[in-house]
XYZ file of C-alpha atoms in Angstrom:
272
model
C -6.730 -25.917 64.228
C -3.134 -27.033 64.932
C 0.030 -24.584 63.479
C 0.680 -25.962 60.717
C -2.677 -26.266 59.383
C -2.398 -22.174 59.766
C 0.567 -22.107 58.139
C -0.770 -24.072 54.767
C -3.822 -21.688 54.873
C -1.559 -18.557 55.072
C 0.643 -19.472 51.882
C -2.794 -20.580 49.770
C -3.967 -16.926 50.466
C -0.337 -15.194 49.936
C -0.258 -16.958 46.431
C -3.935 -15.704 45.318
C -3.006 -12.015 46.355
C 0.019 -12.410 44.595
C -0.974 -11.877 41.096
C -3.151 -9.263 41.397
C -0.194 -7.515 43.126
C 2.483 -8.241 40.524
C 0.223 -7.798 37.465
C 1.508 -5.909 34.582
C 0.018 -4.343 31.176
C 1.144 -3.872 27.783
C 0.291 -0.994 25.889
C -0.064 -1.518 22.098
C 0.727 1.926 20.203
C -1.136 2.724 17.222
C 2.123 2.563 15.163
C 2.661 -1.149 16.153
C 4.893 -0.482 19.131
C 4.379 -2.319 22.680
C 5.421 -1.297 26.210
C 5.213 -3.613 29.237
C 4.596 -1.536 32.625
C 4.132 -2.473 36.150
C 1.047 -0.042 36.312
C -0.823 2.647 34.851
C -3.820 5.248 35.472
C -5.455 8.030 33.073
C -5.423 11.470 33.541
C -7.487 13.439 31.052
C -6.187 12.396 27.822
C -2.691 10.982 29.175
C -1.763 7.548 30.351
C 1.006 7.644 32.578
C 2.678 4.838 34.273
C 5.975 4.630 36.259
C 9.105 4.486 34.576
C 12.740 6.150 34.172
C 12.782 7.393 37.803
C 9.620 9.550 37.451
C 6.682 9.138 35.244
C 5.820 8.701 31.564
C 3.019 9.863 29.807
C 1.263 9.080 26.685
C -1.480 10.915 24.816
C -4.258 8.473 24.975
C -4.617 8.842 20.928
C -1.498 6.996 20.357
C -2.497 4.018 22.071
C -4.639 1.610 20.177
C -5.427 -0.841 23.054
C -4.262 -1.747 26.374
C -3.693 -5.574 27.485
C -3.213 -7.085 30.681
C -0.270 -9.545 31.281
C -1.216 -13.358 30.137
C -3.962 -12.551 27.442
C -1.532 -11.954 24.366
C 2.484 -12.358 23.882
C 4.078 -9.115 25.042
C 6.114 -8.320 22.743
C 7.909 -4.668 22.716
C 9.665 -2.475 24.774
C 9.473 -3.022 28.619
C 9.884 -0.046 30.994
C 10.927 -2.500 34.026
C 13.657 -3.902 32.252
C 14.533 -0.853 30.636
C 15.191 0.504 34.131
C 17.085 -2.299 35.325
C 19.349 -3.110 32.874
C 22.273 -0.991 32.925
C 23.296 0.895 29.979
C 25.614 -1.089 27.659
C 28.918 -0.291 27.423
C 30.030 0.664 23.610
C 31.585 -2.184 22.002
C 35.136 -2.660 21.947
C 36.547 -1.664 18.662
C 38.904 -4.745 17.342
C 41.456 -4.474 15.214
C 39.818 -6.996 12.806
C 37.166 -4.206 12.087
C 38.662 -1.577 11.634
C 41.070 -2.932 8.689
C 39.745 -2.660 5.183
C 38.312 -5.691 3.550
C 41.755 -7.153 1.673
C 41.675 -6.699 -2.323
C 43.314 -9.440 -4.132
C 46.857 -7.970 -5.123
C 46.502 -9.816 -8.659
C 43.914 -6.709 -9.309
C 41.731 -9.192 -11.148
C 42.435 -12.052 -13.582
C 46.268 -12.434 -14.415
C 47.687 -11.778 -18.298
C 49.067 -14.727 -19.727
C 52.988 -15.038 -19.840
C 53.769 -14.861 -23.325
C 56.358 -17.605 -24.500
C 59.544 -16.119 -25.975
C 58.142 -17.149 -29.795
C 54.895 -14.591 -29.198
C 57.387 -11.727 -27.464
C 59.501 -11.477 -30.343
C 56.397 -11.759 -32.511
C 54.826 -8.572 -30.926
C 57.935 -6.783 -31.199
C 58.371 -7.203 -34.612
C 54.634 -6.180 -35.013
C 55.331 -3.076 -33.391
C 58.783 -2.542 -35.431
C 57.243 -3.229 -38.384
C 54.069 -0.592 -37.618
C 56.638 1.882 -36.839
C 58.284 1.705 -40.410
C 55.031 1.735 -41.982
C 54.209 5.429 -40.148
C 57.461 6.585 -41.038
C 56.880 5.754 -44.783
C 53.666 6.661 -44.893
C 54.685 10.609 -43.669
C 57.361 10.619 -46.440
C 55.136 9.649 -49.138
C 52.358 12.555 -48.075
C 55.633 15.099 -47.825
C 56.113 13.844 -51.397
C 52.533 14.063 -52.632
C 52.455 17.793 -51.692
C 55.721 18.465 -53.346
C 54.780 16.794 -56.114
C 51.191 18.841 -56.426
C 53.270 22.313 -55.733
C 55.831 21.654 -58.405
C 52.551 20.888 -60.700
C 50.926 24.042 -59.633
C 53.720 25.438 -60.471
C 55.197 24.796 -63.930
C 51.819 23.683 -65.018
C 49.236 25.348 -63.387
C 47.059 22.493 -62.109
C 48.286 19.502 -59.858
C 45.861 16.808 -61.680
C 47.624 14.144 -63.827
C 45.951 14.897 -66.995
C 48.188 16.803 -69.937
C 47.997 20.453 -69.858
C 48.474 22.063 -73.450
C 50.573 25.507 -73.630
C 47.686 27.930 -74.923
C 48.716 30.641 -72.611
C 51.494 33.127 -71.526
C 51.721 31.544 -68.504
C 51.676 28.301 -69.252
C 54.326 28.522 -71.791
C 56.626 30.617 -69.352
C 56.067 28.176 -66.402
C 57.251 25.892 -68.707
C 60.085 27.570 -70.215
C 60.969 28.555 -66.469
C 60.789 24.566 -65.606
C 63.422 23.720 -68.714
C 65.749 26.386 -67.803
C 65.762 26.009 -64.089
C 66.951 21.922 -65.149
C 69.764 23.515 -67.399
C 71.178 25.501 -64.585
C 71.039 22.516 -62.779
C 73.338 20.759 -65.181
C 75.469 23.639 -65.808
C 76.400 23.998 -62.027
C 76.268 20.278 -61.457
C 77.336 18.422 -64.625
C 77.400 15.324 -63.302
C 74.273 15.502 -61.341
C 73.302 13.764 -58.176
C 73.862 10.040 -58.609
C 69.931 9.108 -58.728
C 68.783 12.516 -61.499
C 67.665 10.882 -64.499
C 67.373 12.917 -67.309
C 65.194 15.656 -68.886
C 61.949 14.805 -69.585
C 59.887 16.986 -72.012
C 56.295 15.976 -72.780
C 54.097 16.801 -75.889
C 50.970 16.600 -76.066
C 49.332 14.614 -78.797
C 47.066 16.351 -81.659
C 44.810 13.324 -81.455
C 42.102 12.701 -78.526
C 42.469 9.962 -76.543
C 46.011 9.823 -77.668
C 48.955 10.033 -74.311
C 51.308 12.658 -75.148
C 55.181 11.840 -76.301
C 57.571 12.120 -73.600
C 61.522 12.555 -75.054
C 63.771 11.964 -72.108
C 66.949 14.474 -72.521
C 70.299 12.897 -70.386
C 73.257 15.505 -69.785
C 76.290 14.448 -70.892
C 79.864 13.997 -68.096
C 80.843 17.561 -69.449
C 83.823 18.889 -67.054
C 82.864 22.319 -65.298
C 83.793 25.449 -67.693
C 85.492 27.910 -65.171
C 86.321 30.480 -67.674
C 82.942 31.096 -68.790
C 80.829 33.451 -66.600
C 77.718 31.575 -65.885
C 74.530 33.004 -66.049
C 72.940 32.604 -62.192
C 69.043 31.495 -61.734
C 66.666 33.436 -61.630
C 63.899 33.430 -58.893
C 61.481 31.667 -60.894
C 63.767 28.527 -61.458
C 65.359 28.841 -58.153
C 62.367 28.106 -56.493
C 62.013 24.928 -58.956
C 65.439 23.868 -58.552
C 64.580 23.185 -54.669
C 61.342 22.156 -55.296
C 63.142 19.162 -57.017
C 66.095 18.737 -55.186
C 63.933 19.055 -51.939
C 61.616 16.079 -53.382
C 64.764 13.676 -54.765
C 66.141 13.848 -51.136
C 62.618 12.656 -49.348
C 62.260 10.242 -52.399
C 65.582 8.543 -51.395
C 64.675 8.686 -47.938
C 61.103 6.752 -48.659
C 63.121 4.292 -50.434
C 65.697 3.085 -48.120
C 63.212 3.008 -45.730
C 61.442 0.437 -47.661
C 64.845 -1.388 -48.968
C 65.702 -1.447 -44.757
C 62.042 -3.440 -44.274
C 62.121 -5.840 -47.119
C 65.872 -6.815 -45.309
C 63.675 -7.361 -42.487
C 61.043 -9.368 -44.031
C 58.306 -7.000 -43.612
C 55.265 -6.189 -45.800
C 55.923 -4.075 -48.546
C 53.086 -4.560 -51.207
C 51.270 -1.911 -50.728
C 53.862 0.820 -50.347
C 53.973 1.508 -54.356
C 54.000 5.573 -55.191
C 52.212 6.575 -57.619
């Protein structure tokens, strides 16, 4: 048999052994989990095969089955290539990460411009809504005066007539009439907006309103040699009661004459 010859023979052989030599098994784990080694052998209830510099074991009830190289896909972890490939580095932190995702600076969909015509609209919505608070705390301040002044020269705040069957009654009221005669005594002509005296009576009839006689002081010049006789606490306390309730009366009312200059709603700012 010439060299060559040899030679052919000697590589047909090398490449049958080969396989055997080189074959490697994948162990399928019982929780789905592969691993590809070179080799393996049982000892009690461990498989161990090479790997990591030493060897690793594996209790034999965590393996389901165990398949040689070429009779299913091996899919899994692999000890040999475990071993040789190096650890990876950690990944390079970029600048692009590490900034926050952007946020529009609009903060969402943009308010419409308003046009000159709707500015000064809104502004005059807002004046006006202003003037309607501040009238609408005068007219409670006068509503309570007006109930307190009741209580007190009539002894009940509602609207309907109260006849004079008491002592009380009768001095409230004679209290009320005097405390308006001091007031013209010590101010003859009165304030600019006083009306005059009125003195209701009621009516013997039912269902009859009761007569109301309005008394007006005369421009009578202030007597300064005649002692005048002071108030007394009683009509004191009504004389401020009124003057306190003209003053917030006036104010309510320019108020409203300052709006309808304006051209603002005033309808439904009547007093009862």
């Amino acid at each position: 048999m010439t060299d060559s010859k040899r030679l052919l023979l000697l590589a047909v052989f090398l490449l049958c052994i080969a396989d055997p030599l080189y074959a490697q098994y994948t162990l399928v784990l019982k929780n789905g989990r592969r691993i590809t080694v070179q080799s393996y052998r049982e000892e009690g209830a461990m498989i161990k095969f090479p790997g990591m510099g030493g060897e690793i074991g594996i209790s034999r009830d965590q393996i389901q089955t165990i398949i040689k190289a070429g009779e299913a896909d091996s899919r899994g972890m692999s000890i040999q290539r475990l071993e040789a490939t190096p650890s990876a580095p950690p990944p390079t932190t970029r600048t692009e990460a590490a900034q926050p995702p952007k946020v529009e600076a609009e903060g969402g969909v943009k308010e419409k411009a308003l046009t000159p015509e709707e500015r000064l609209a809104q502004e005059r919505a807002k004046e006006e809504k202003e003037f309607q608070n501040k009238v609408g705390q005068l007219t409670d301040q006068i509503k309570a005066l007006r109930d307190r002044y009741a209580v007190a020269t009539r002894g009940s705040s509602g609207p309907e007539p109260t006849l004079l069957q008491t002592e009380e009654a009768i001095k409230a009221r004679t209290d009320d009439l005097m405390s308006r005669l001091r007031d013209t005594q010590f101010n003859p002509s009165g304030p600019s907006d006083a009306g005059g005296i009125k003195l209701s009576t009621p009516s013997t009839f039912s269902g009859v309103p009761p007569a109301s006689v309005e008394h007006r002081a005369g421009r009578i010049p202030p007597q300064v040699d005649v002692p005048r006789t002071g108030y007394s606490n009683k009509e004191k306390e009504l004389s401020d009661l009124r003057n306190q309730l003209n003053q917030i009366q006036r104010d309510r009312e320019r108020l409203i004459e300052q709006m309808k200059q304006k051209n603002f709603d005033t309808g439904s700012m009547f007093l009862e």
